[in-house]
GROMACS .gro file of C-alpha atoms in nm:
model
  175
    1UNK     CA    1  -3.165  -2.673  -3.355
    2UNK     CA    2  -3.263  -2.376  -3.175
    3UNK     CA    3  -3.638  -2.331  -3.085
    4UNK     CA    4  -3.828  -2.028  -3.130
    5UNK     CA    5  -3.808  -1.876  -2.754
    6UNK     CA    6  -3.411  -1.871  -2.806
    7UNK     CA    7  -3.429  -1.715  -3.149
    8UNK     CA    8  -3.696  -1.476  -3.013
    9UNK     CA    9  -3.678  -1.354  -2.618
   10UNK     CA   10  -3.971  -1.187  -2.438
   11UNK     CA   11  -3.899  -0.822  -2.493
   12UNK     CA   12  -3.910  -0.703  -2.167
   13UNK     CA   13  -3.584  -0.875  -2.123
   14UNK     CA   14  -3.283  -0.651  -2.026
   15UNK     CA   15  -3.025  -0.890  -2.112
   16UNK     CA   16  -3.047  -1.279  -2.240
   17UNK     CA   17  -2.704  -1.462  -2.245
   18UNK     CA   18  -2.678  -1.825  -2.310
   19UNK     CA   19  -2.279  -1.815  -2.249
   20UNK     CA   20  -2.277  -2.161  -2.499
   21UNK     CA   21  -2.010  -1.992  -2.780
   22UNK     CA   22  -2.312  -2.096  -3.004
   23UNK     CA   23  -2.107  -2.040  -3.360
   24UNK     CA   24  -2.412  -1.941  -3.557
   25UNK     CA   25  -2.426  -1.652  -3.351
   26UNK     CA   26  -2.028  -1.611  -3.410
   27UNK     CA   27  -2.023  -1.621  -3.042
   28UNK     CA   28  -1.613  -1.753  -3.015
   29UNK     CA   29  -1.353  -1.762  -2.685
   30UNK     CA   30  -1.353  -1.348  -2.634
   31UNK     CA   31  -1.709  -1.256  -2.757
   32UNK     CA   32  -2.064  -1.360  -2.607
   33UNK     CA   33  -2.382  -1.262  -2.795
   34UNK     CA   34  -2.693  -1.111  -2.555
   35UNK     CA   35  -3.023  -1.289  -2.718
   36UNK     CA   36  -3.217  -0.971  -2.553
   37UNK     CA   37  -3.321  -0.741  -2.838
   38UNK     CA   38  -3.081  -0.473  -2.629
   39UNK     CA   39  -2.719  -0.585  -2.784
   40UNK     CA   40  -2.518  -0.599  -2.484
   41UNK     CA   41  -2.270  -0.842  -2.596
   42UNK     CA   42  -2.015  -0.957  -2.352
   43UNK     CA   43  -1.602  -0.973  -2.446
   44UNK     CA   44  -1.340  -1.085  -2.217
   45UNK     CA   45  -1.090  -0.892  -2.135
   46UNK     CA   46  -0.831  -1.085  -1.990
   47UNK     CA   47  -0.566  -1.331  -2.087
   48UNK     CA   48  -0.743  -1.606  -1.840
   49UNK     CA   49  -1.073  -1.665  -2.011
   50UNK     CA   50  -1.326  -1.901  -1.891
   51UNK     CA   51  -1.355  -2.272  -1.998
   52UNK     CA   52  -1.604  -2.438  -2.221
   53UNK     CA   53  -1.749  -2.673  -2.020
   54UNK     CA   54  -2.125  -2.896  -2.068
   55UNK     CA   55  -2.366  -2.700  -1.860
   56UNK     CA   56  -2.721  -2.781  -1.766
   57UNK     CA   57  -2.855  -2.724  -2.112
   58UNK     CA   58  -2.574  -2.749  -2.362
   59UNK     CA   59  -2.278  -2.550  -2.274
   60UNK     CA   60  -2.188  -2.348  -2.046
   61UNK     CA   61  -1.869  -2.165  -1.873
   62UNK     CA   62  -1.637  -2.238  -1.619
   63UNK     CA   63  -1.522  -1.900  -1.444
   64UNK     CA   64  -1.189  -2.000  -1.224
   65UNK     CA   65  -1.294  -1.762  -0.966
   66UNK     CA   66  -0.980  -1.578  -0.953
   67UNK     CA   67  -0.975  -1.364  -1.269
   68UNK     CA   68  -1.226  -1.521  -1.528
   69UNK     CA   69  -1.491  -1.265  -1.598
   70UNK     CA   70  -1.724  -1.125  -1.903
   71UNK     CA   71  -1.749  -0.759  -1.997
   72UNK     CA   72  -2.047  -0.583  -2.074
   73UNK     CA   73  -2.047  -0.215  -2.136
   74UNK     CA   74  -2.228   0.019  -1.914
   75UNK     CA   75  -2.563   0.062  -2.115
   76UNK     CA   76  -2.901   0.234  -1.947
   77UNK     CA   77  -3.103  -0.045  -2.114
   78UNK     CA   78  -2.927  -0.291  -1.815
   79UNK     CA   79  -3.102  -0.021  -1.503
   80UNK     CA   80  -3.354  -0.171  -1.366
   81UNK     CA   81  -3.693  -0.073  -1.293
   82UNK     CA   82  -3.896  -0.122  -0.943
   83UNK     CA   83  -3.994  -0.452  -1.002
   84UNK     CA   84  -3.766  -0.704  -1.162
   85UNK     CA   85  -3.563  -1.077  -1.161
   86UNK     CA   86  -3.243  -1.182  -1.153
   87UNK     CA   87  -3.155  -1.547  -1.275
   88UNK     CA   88  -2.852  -1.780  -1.352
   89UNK     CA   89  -2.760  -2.133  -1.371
   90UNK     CA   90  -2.503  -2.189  -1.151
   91UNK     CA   91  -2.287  -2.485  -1.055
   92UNK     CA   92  -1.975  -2.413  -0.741
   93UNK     CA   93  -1.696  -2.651  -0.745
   94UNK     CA   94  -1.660  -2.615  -0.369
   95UNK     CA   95  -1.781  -2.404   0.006
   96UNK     CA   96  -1.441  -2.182  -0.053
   97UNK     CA   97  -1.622  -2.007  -0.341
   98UNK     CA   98  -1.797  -1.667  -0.308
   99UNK     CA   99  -1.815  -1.401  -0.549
  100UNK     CA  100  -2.068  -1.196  -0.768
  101UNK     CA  101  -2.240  -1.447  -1.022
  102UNK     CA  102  -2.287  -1.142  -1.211
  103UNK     CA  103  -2.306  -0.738  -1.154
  104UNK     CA  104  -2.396  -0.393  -1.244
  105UNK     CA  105  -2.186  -0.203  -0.996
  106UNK     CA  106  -1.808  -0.180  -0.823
  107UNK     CA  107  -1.642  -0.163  -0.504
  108UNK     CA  108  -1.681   0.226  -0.549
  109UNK     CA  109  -2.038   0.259  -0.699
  110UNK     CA  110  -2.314   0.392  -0.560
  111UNK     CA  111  -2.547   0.250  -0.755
  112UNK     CA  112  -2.618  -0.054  -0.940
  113UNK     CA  113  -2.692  -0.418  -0.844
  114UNK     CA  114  -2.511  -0.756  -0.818
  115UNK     CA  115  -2.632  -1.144  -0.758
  116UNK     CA  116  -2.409  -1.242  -0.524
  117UNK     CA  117  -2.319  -1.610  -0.410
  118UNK     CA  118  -2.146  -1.694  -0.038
  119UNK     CA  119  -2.013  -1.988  -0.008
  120UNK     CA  120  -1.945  -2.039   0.316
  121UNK     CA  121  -2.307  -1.932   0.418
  122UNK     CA  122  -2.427  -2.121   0.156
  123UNK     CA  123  -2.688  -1.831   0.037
  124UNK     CA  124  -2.730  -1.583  -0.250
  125UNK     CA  125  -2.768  -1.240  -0.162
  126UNK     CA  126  -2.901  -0.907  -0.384
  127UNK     CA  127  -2.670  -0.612  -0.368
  128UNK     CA  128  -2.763  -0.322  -0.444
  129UNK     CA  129  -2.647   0.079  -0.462
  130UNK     CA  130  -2.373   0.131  -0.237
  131UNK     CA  131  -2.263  -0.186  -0.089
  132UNK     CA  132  -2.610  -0.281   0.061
  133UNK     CA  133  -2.776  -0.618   0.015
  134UNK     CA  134  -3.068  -0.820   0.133
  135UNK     CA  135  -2.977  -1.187   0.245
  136UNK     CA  136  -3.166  -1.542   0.213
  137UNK     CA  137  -3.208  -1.725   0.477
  138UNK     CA  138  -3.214  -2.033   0.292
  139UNK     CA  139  -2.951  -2.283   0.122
  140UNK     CA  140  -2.865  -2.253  -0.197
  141UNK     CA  141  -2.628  -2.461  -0.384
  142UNK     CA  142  -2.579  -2.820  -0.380
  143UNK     CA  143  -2.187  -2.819  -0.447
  144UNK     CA  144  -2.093  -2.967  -0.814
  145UNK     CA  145  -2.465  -2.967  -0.940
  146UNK     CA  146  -2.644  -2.712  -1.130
  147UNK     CA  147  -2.933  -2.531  -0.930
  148UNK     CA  148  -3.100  -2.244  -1.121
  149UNK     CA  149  -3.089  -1.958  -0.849
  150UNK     CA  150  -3.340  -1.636  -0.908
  151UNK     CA  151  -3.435  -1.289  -0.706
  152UNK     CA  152  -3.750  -1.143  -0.784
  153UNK     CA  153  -3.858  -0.787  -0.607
  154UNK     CA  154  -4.162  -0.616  -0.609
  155UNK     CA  155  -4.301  -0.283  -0.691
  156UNK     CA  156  -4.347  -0.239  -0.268
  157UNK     CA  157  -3.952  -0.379  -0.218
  158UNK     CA  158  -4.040  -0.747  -0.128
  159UNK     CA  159  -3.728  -0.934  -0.227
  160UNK     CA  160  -3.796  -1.345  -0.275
  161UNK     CA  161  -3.545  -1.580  -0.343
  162UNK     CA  162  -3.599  -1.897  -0.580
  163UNK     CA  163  -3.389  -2.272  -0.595
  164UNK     CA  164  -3.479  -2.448  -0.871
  165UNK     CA  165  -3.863  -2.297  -0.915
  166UNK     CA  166  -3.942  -2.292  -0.560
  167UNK     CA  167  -3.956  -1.997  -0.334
  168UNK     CA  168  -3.719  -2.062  -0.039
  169UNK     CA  169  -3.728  -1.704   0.133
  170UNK     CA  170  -3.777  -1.378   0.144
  171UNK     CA  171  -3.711  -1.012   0.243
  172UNK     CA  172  -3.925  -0.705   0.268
  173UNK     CA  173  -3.798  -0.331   0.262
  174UNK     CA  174  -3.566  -0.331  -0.042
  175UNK     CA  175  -3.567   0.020  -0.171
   0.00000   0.00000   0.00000
């Protein structure tokens, strides 16, 4: 049974994706359905897909780190605004694995923004426009567990970093 804030997001929400193949919603191995009211469904694109695995809440996937990813096309209701949050559930198999956790940019962009997770530091970062980023100073991840991981900034470019609910650091001069 699905409760009413998963049938009916908070409509300031750029994108909502519960990444649980939730068949109702004809969500299936290549396609993933956005619960935002903005359609940005996700497809993969390659013959490695990631694995259906139980997650913190349900289901969840298992990206291999290597080539397991989920397309979204390029939309303007994903840009961000001054002030906004980033989120995921995460849970890293081990310290060798660093990698966006998701993105809105490439290696060649000069714009966009990314969630990024380093492993070997241990912290989450928030890139943004070309190549920059703002660290935490704080660990992250507790290896094999699920920690919910957030970045909210600020209308005045404070950056703070969240584990589980709790602020943990922060950053000021994000423009």
């Amino acid at each position: 049974n699905l409760d009413l804030d998963y049938l009916n997001p908070d409509s300031s929400l750029k994108l909502l994706m519960h990444l649980d193949r939730a068949t109702e919603y004809e969500e299936t191995t290549f396609n993933y359905f956005d619960f935002s009211k903005n359609g940005n469904n996700a497809s993969t694109v390659t013959a490695s897909r990631p694995l259906r695995v139980y997650g913190k809440y349900g289901y969840g996937l298992d990206f291999n780190g290597i080539d397991d990813y989920l397309f979204i096309k390029n939309s303007s209701s994903l840009n961000l605004s001054d002030a906004f949050t980033l989120s995921a559930w995460v849970n890293p198999e081990s310290i060798n694995e660093s990698g966006y956790i998701f993105a809105k940019t490439d290696y060649n962009s000069t714009g966009g923004y990314g969630l990024y997770w380093n492993g070997i530091n241990n912290t989450i970062s928030l890139m943004y426009g070309s190549r920059n980023g703002v660290n935490s100073t704080a660990s992250f991840t507790d290896y094999e567990e699920w920690v919910h991981v957030a970045i909210s900034k600020d209308n005045s470019g404070n950056v703070y970093f969240y584990r589980n609910g709790v602020q943990v650091s922060s950053a000021s001069g994000v423009t």
